[in-house]
CSV table of C-alpha atoms in Angstrom, one decimal:
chain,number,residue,atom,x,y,z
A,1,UNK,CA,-99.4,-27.7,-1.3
A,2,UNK,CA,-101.0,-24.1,-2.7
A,3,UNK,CA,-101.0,-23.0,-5.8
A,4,UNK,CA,-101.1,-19.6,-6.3
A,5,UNK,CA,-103.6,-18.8,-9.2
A,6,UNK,CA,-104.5,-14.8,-8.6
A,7,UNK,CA,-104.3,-12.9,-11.4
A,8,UNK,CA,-105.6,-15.6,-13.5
A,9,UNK,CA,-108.5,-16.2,-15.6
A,10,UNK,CA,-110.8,-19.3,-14.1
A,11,UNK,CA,-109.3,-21.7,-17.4
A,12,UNK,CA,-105.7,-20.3,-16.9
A,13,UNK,CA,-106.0,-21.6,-13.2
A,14,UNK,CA,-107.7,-24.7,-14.0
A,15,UNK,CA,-105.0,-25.3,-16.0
A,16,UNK,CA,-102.3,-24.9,-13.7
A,17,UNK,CA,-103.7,-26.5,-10.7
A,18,UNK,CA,-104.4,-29.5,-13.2
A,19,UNK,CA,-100.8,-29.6,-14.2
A,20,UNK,CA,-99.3,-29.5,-10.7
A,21,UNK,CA,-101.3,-32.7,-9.8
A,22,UNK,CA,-100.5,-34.1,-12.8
A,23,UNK,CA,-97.0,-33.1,-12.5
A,24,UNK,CA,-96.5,-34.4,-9.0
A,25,UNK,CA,-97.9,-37.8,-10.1
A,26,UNK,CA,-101.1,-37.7,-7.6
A,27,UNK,CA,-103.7,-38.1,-10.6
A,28,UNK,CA,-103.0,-39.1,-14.2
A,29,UNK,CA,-106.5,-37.1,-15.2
A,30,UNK,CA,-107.8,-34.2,-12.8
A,31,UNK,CA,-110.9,-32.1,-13.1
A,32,UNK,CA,-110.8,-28.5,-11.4
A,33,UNK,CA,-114.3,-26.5,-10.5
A,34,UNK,CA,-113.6,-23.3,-9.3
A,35,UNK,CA,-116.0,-22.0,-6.9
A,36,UNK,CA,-116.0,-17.9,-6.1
A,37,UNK,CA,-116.4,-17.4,-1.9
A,38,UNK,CA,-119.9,-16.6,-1.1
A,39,UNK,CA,-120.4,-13.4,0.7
A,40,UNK,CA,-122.8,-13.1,3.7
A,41,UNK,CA,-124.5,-10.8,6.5
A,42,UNK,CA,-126.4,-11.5,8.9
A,43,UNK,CA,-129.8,-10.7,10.3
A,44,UNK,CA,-130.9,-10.4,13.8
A,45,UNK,CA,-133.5,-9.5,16.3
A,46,UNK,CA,-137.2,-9.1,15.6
A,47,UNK,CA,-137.4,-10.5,11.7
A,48,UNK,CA,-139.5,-13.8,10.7
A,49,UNK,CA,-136.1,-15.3,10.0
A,50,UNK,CA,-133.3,-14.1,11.3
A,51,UNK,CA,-129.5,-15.8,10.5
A,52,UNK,CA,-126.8,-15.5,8.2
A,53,UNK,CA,-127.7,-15.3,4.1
A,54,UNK,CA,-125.7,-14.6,1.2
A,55,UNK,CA,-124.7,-11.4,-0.1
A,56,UNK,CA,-125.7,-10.8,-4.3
A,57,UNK,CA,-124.9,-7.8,-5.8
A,58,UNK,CA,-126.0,-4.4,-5.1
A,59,UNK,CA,-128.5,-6.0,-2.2
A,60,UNK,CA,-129.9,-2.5,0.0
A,61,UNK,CA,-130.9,-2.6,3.7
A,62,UNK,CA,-134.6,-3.0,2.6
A,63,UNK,CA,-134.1,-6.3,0.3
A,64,UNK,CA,-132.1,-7.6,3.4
A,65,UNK,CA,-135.0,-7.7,5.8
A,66,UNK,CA,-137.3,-8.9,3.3
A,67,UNK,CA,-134.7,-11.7,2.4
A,68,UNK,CA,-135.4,-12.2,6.6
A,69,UNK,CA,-138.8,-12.8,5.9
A,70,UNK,CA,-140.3,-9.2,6.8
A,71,UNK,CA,-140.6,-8.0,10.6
A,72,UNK,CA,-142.4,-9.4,13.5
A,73,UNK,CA,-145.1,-7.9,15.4
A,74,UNK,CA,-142.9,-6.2,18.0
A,75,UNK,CA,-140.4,-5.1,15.4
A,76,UNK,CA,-139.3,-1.2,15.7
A,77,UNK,CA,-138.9,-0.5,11.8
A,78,UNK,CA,-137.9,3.0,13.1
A,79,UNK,CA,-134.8,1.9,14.6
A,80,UNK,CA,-132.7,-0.1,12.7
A,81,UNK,CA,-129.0,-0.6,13.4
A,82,UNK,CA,-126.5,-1.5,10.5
A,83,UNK,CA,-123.4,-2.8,11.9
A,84,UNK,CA,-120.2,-2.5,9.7
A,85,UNK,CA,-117.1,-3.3,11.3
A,86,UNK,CA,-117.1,-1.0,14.5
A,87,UNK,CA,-119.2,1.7,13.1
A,88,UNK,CA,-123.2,1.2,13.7
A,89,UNK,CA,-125.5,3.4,11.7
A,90,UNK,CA,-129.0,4.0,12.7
A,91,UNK,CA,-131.7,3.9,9.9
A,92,UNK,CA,-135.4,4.2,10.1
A,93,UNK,CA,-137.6,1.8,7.5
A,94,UNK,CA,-140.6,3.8,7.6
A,95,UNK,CA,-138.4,7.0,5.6
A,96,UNK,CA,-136.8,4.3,3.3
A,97,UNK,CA,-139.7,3.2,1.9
A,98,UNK,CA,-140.9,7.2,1.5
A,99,UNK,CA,-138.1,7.8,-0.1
A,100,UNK,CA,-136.6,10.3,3.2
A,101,UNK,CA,-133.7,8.0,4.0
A,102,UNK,CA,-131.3,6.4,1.6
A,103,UNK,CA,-131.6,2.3,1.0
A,104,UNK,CA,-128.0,1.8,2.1
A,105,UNK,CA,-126.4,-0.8,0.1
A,106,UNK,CA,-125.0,-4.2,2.0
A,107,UNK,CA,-122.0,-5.3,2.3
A,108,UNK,CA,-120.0,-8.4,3.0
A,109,UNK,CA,-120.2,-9.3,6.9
A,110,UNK,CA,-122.5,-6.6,8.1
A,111,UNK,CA,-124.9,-7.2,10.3
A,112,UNK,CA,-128.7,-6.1,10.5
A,113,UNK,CA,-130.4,-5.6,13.9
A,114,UNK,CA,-133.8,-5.0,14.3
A,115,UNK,CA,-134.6,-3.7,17.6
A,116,UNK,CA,-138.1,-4.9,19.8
A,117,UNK,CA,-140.4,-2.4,20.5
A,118,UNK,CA,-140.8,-1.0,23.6
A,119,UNK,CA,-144.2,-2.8,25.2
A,120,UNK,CA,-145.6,-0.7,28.4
């Protein structure tokens, strides 16, 4: 069954769950490793490689793509759509990186696209 451990500190939870299975006589000894969820986004389109990666603390739009492995040759670094939810921001690389544009921070499930450049 569950058993519900938020609010508690990692060894107060440990303890519990390692009671309960105790308790109900599955184990006689019981070792509990408590893993936090892992946070991702993703990255699309014209990067090195794109996919899902994990999400660390305070990551901005630029560490992202370099995380991707940089752009490809027919990357448009001016056009850069961050995807939250249903709202898609536009944000130009070229003005990050001169300090014109703020390095949005990322956050858990949003998605980077980075549009191809229009060849003639």
């Amino acid at each position: 069954g569950n058993v519900k451990v938020a609010g508690l500190s990692n060894s107060e939870a440990q303890k519990l769950i390692e009671q309960k299975y105790i308790a109900m006589e599955i184990y006689k000894f019981v070792t509990v490793v408590l893993v936090p969820p892992e946070y991702e986004f993703s990255v699309q389109g014209e990067v090195l490689k794109p996919g899902p990666y994990p999400l660390t603390r305070d990551m901005t739009l630029t560490q992202a793509i370099g995380r991707a492995g940089r752009f490809t040759n027919f990357a448009n670094q001016e056009k850069i759509q961050l995807i939250r939810g249903k709202q898609t921001r536009v944000y130009n690389y070229k003005k990050i990186l001169q300090g014109k544009e703020p390095d949005p921070t990322i956050k858990p499930g949003d998605v980077i696209v980075v549009a191809q450049t229009w060849l003639p």
